[in-house]
mmCIF file of C-alpha atoms in Angstrom:
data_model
loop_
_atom_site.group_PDB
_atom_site.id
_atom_site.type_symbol
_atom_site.label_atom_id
_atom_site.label_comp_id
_atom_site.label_asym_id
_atom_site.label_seq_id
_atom_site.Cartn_x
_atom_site.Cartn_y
_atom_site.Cartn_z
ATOM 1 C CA UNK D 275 0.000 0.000 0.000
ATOM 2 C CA UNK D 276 1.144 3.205 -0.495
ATOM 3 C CA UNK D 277 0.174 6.840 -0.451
ATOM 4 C CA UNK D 278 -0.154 8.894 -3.942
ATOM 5 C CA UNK D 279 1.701 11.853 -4.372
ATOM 6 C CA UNK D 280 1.429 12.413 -8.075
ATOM 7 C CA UNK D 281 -1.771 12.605 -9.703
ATOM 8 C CA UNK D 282 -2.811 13.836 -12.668
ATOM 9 C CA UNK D 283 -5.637 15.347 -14.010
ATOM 10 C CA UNK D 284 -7.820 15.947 -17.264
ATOM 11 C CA UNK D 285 -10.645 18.097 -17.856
ATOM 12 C CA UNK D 286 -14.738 18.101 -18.059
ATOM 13 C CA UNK D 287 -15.825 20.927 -19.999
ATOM 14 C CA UNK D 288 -19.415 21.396 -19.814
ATOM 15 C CA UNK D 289 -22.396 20.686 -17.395
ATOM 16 C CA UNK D 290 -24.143 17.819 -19.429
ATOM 17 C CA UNK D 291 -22.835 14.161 -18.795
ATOM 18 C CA UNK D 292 -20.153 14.148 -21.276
ATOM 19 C CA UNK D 293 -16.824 12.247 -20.929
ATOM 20 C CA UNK D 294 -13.916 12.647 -18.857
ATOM 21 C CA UNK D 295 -11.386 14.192 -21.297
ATOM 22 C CA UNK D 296 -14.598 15.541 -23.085
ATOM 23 C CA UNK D 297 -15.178 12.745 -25.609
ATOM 24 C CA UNK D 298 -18.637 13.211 -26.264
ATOM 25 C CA UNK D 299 -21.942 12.264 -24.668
ATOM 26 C CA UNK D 300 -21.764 8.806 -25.137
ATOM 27 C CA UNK D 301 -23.321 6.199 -22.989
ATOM 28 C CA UNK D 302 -20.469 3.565 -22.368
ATOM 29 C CA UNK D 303 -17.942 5.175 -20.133
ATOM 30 C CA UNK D 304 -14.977 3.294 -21.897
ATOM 31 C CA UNK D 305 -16.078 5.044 -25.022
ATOM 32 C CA UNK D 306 -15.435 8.739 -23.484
ATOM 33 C CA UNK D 307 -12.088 8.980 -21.028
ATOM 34 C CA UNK D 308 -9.369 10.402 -22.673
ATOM 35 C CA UNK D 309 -5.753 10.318 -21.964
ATOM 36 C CA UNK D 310 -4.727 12.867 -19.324
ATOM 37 C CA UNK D 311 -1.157 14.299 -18.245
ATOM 38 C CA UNK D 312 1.292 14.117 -15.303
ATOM 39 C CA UNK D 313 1.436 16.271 -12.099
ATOM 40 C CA UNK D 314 4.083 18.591 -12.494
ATOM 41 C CA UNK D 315 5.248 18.170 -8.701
ATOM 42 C CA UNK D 316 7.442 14.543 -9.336
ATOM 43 C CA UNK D 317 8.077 11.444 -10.667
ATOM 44 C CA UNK D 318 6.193 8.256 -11.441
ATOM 45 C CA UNK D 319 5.036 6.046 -8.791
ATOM 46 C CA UNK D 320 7.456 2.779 -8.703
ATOM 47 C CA UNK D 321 5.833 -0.509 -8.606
ATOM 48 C CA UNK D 322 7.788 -3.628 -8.297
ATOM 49 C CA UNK D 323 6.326 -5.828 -10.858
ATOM 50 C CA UNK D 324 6.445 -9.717 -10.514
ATOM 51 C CA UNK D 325 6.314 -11.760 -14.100
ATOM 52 C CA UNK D 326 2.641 -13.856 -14.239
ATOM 53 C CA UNK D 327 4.133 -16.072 -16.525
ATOM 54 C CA UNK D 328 0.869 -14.887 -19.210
ATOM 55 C CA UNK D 329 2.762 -15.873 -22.497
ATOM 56 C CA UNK D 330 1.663 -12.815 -23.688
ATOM 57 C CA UNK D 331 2.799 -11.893 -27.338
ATOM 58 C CA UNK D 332 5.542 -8.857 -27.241
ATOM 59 C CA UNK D 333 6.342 -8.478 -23.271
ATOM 60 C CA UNK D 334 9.225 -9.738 -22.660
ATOM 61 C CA UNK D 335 10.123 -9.102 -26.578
ATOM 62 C CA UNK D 336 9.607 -5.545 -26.803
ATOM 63 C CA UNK D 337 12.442 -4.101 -28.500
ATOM 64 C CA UNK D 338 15.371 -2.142 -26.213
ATOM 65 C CA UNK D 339 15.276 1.611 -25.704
ATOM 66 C CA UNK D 340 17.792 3.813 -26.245
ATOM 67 C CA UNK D 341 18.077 7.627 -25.684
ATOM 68 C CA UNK D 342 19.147 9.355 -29.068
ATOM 69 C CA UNK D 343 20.871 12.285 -29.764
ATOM 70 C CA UNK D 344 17.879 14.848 -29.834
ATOM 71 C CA UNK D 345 17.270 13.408 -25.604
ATOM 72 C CA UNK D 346 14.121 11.208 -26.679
ATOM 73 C CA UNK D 347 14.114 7.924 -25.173
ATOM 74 C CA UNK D 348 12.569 5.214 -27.415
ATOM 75 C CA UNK D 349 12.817 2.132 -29.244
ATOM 76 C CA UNK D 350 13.200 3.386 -32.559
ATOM 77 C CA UNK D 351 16.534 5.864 -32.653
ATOM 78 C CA UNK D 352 16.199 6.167 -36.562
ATOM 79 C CA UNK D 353 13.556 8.781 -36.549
ATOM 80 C CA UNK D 354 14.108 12.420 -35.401
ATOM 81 C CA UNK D 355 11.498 13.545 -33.173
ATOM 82 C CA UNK D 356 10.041 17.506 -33.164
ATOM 83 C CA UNK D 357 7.574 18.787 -31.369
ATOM 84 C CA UNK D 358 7.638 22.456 -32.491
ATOM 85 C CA UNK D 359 8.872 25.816 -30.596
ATOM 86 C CA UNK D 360 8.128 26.039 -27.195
ATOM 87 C CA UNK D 361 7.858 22.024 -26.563
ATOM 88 C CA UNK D 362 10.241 19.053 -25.721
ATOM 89 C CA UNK D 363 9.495 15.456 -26.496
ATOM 90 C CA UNK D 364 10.800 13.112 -23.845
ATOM 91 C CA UNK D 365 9.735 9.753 -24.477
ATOM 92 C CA UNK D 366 7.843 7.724 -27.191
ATOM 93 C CA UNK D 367 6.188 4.489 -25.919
ATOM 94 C CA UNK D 368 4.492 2.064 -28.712
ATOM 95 C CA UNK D 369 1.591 0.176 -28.470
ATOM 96 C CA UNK D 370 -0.147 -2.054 -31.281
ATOM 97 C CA UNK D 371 -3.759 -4.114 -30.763
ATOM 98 C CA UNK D 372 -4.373 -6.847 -33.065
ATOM 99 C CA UNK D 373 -8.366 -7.154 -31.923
ATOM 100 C CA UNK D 374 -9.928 -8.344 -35.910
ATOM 101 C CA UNK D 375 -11.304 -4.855 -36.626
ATOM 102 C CA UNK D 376 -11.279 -4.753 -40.340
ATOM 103 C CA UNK D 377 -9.343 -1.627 -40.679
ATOM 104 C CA UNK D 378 -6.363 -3.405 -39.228
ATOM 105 C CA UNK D 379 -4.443 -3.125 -35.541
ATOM 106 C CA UNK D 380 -4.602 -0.399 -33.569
ATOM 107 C CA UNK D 381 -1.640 1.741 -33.327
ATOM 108 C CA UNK D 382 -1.094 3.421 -30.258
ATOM 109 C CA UNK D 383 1.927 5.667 -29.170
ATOM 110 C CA UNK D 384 2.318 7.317 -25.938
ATOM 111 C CA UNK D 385 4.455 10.595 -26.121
ATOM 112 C CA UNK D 386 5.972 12.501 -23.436
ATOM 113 C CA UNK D 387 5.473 16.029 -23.794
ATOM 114 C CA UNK D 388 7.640 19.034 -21.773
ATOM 115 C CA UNK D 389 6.087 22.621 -22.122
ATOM 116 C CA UNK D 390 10.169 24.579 -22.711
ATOM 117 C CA UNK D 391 8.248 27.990 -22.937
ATOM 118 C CA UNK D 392 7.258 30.896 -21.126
ATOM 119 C CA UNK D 393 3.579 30.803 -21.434
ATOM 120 C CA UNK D 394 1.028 27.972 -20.299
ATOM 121 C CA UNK D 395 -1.261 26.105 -23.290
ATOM 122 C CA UNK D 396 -4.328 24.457 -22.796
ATOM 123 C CA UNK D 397 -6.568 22.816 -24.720
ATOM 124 C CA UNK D 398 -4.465 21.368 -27.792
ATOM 125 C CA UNK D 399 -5.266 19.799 -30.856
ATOM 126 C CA UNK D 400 -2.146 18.441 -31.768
ATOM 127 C CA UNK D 401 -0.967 17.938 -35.585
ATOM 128 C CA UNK D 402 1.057 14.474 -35.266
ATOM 129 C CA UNK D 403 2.693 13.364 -38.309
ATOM 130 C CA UNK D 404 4.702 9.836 -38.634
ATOM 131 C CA UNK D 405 6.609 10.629 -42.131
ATOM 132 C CA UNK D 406 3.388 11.273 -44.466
ATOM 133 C CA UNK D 407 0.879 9.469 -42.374
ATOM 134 C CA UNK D 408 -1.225 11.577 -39.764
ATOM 135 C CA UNK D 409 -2.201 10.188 -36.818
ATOM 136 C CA UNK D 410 -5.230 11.478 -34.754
ATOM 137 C CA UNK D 411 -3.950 12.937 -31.361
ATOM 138 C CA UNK D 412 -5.122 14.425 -27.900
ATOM 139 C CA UNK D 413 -2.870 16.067 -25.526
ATOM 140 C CA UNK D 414 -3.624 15.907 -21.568
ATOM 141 C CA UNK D 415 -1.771 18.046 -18.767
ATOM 142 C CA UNK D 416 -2.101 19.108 -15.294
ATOM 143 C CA UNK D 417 -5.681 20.463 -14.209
ATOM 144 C CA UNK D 418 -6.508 23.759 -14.354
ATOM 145 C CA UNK D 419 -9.636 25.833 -13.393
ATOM 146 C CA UNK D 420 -10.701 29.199 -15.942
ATOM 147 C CA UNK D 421 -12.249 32.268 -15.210
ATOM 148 C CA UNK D 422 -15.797 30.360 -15.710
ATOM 149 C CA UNK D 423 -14.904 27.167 -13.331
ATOM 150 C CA UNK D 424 -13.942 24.796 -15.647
ATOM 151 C CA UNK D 425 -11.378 22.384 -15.340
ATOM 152 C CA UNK D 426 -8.944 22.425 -18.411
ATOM 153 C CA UNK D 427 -5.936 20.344 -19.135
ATOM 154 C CA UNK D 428 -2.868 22.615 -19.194
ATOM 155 C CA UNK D 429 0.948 22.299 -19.203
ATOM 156 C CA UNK D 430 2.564 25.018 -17.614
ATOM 157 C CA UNK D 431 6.142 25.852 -18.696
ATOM 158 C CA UNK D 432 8.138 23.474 -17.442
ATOM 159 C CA UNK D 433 6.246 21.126 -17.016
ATOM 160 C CA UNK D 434 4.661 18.122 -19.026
ATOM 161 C CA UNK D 435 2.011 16.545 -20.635
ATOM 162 C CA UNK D 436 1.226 13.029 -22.266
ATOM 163 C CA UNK D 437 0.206 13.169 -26.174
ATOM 164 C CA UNK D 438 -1.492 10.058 -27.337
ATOM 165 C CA UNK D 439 -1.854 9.454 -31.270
ATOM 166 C CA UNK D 440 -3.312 6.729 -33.095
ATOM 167 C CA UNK D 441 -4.476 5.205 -35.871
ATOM 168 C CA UNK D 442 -5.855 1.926 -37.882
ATOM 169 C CA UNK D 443 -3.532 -0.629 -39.910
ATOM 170 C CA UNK D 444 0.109 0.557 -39.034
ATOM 171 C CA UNK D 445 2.102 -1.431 -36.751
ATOM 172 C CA UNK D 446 5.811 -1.390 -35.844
ATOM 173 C CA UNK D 447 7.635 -2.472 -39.054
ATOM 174 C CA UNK D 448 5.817 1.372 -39.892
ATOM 175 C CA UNK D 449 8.161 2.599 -37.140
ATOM 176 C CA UNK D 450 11.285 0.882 -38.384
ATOM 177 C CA UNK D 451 10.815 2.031 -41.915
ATOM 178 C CA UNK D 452 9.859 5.774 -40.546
ATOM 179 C CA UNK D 453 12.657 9.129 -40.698
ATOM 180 C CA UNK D 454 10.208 10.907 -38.731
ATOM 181 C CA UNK D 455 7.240 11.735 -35.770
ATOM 182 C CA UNK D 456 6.381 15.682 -36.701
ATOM 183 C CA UNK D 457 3.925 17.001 -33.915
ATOM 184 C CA UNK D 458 2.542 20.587 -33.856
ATOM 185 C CA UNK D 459 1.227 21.432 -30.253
ATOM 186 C CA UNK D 460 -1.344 23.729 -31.024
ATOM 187 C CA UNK D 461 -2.507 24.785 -27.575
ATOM 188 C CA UNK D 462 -5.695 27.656 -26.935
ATOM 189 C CA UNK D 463 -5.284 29.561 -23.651
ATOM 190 C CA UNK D 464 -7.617 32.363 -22.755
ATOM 191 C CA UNK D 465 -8.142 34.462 -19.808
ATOM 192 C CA UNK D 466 -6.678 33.207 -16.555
ATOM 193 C CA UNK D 467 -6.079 29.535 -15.018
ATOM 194 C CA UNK D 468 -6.028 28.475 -11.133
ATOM 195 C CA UNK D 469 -4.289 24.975 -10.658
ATOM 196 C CA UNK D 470 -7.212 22.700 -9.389
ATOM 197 C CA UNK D 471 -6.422 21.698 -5.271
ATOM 198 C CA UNK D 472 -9.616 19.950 -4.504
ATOM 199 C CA UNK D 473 -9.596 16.874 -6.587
ATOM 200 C CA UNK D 474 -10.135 13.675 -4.733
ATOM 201 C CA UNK D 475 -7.148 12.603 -2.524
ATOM 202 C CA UNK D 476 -5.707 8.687 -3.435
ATOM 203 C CA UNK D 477 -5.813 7.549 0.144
ATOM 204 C CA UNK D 478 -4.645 3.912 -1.199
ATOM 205 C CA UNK D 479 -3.016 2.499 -4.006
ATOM 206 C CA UNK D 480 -2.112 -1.190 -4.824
ATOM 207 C CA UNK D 481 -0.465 -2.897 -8.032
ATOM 208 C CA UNK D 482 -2.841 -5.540 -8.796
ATOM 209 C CA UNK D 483 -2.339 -8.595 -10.734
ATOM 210 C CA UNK D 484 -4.627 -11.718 -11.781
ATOM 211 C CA UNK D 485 -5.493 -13.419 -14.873
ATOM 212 C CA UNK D 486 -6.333 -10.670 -16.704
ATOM 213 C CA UNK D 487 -3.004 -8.729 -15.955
ATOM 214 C CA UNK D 488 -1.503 -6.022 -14.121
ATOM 215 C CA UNK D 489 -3.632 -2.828 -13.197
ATOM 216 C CA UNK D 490 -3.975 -0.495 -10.095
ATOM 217 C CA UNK D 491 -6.598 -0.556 -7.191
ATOM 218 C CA UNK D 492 -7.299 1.522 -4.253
ATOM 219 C CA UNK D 493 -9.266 3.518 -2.382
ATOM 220 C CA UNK D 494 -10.243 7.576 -3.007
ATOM 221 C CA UNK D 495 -11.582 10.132 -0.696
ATOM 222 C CA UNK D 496 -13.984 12.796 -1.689
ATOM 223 C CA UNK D 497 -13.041 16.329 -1.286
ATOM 224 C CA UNK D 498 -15.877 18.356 -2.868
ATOM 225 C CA UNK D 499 -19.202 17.096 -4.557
ATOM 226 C CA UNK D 500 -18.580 16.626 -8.256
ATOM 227 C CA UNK D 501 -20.072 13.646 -10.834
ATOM 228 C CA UNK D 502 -18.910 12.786 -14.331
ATOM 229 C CA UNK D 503 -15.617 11.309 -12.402
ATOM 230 C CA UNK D 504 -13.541 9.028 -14.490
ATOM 231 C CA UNK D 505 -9.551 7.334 -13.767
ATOM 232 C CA UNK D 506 -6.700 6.631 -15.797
ATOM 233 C CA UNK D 507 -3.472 5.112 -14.749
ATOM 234 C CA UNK D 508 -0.367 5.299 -17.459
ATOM 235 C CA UNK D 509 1.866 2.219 -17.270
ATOM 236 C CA UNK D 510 5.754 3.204 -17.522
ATOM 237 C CA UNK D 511 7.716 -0.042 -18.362
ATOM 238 C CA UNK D 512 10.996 -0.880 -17.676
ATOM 239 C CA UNK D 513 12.406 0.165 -20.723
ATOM 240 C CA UNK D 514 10.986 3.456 -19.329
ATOM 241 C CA UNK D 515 8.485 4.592 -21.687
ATOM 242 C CA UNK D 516 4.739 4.931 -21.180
ATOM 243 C CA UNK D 517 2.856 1.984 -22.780
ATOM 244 C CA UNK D 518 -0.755 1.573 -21.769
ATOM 245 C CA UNK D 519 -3.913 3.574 -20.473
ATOM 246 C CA UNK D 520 -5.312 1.636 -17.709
ATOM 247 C CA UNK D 521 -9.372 3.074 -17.027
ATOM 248 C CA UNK D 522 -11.785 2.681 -13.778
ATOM 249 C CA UNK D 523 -15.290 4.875 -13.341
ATOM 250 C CA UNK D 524 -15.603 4.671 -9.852
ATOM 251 C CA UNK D 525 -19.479 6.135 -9.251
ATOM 252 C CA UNK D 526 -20.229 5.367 -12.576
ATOM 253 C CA UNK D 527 -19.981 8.874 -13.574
ATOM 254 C CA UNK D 528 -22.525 9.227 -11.003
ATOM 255 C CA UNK D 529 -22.333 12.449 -8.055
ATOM 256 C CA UNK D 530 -19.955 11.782 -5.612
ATOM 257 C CA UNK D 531 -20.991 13.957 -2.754
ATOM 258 C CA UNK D 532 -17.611 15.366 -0.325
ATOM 259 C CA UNK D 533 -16.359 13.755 2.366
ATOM 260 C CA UNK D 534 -17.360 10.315 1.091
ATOM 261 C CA UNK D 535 -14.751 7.218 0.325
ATOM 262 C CA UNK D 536 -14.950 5.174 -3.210
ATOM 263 C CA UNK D 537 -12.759 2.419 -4.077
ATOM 264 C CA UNK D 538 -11.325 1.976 -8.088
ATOM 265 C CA UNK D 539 -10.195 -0.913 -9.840
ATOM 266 C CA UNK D 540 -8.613 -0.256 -13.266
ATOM 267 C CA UNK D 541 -8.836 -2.225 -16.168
ATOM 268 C CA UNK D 542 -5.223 -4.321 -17.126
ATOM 269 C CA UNK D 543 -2.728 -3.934 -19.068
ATOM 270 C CA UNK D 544 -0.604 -8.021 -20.138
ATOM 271 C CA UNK D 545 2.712 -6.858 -19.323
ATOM 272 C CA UNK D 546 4.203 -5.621 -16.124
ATOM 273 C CA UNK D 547 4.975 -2.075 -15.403
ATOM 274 C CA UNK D 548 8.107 -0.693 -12.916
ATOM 275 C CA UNK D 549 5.877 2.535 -12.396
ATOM 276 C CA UNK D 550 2.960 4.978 -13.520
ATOM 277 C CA UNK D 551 1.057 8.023 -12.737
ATOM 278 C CA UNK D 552 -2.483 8.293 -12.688
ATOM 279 C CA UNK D 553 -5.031 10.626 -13.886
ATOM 280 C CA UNK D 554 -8.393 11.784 -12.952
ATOM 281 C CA UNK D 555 -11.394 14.422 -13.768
ATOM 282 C CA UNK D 556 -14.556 15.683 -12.985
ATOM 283 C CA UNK D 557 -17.002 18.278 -13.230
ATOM 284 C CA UNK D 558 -18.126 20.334 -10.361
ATOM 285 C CA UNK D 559 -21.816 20.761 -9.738
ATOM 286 C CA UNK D 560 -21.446 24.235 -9.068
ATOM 287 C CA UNK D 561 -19.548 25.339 -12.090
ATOM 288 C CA UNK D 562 -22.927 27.294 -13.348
ATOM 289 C CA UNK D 563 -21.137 30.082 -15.522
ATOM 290 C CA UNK D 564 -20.361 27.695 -18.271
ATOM 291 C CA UNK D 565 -23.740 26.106 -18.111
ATOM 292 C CA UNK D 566 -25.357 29.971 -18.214
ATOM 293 C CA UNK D 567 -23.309 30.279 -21.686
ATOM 294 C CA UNK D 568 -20.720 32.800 -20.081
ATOM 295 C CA UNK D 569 -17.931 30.987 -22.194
ATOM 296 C CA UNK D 570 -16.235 32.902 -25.152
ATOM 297 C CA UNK D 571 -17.252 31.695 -28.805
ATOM 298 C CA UNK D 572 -13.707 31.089 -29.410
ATOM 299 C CA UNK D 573 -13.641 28.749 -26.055
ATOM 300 C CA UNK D 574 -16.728 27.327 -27.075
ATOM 301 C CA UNK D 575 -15.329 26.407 -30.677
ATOM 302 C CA UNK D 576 -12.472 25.007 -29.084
ATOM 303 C CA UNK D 577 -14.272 22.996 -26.562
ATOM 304 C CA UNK D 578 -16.310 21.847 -29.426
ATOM 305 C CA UNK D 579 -12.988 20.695 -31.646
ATOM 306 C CA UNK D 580 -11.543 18.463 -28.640
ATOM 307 C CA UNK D 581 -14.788 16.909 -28.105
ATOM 308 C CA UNK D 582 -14.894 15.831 -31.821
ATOM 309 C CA UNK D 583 -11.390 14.909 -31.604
ATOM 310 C CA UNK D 584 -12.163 12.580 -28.590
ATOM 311 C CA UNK D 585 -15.144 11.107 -30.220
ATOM 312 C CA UNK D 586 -12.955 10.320 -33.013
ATOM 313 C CA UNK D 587 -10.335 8.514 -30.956
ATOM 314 C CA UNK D 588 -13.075 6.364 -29.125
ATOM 315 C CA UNK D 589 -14.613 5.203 -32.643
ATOM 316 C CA UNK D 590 -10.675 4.218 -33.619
ATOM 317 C CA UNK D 591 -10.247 2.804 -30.270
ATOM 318 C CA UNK D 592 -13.950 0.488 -30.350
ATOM 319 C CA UNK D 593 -13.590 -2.941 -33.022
ATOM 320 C CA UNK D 594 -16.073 -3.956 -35.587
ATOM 321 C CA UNK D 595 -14.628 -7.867 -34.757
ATOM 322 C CA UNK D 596 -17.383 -9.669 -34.325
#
């Protein structure tokens, strides 16, 4: 057991039951959460994984990382890595699902993004190139409340974020054949933003492991009444690169009223991890500003944009296999 001093946190964006990460109104929870970012204030939190011996396909046979000369860590040191003025990319993790879906496996990478400038960025809708092909992309960062009492993912300078892209039918010989990952930030920021303090507090958390595979349990404590609350947990290998998103809806996006307790259980993830950070986010009851249509039309248009963009990732993420 252990105490949680790095959390992270993504964003809700309106008053109607939308998803965490703002994916979209739709009625299966695993459909909506996006990916969110680190906590600024530290590291990962270290697990000490034990093997279960699953036989799962590319575990213990993911390829060796390396970090190349441009400071990216990753297992593919042939292509040159840019994120644009103002950001750093840290690490590239790889992940590719072979589930049936006719368009072909589900490419997943999981990019480490550092804010170098002097201003903070919220909201992005990343460009994310790999050579010619585009991949679809969200960005996630620390929580951060607006003017209107929303809570926005931002990265502050100096601090970082996690970009997911994906897409259908590429897999890893893609990544050996590829010169380069080409990503254009493209954050909004408007008015002023108040780092969030009264997110639920991780009281417990436990590295769980059954037939399944490995995920995270424990136990949360509820600081102030807010619904539409939603978990991720980002596996960091080994090799040291993120790899997964691990999910749990505690409250079933239901309220969960202050100064109750709720325990999570994430979903799993085959391989074992040596640490991770964890997201969450929510939507306060009493954010009634937004709801009142207070917000700018160029937030609105933006809010709007990342809650196509999410929509989009959940319909690459779901399989047509039978």
């Amino acid at each position: 057991m252990k105490n949680c001093t790095h959390r992270w946190v993504t964003y809700a964006l309106s008053l109607s039951l939308v998803s965490l990460g703002c994916g979209g109104g739709s009625d299966d929870p695993a459909a909506d959460l996006g990916p969110g970012a680190p906590d600024g204030g530290g590291g990962d939190v270290g697990t000490t994984p034990t093997d279960l011996g699953m036989g799962t396909t590319g575990c213990a046979d993911l390829p060796a990382t390396s970090v190349n000369a441009g400071g990216v860590r990753s297992a593919y040191p042939n292509i040159q890595y840019s994120a644009g003025t103002g950001y750093r990319i840290d690490s590239v993790g790889v992940k590719v699902t072979e589930d049936g879906d006719s368009r072909g496996p589900l490419f997943e990478m999981f990019i480490e993004v550092t804010n170098t400038g002097a201003t903070i960025g919220c909201s992005y809708l990343p460009d994310v190139s790999l050579d010619f092909e585009e991949l679809l992309g969200t960005v996630d960062g620390d929580g951060y409340y607006n003017d209107f009492g929303s809570l926005y993912s931002c990265i502050a300078p100096g601090q970082s974020g996690i970009l997911t892209a994906l897409e259908r039918g590429l897999d890893r010989s893609d990544l050996e054949a590829a010169s380069s990952l080409t990503i254009t930030m493209n954050p909004f920021a408007l008015g002023t933003y108040t780092r969030e303090t009264d997110g639920p507090t991780f009281t417990q958390e436990d590295v769980v492991s059954d037939a399944d595979g490995y995920g995270v349990a424990g136990r949360l404590s509820i600081n102030t009444t807010i619904y539409n609350y939603g978990v991720s947990v980002y596996p960091r290998d080994s090799r040291g690169v993120f790899v997964d998103e691990l999910l749990a809806y505690p409250g079933e996006l239901g309220t969960l009223s202050a100064g109750s307790t709720i325990d999570f259980d994430t979903t799993r993830t085959p391989c074992a991890f040596s640490s991770y950070r964890t997201i969450d986010g929510w939507i306060r009851p009493s954010n009634t500003l937004r709801a009142a249509g207070v917000a700018t039309p160029e937030a609105q248009a933006r809010d709007e944009g990342i809650a196509a963009r999410r929509a989009q990732v959940a319909a690459l993420r779901a399989t047509d296999a039978p």
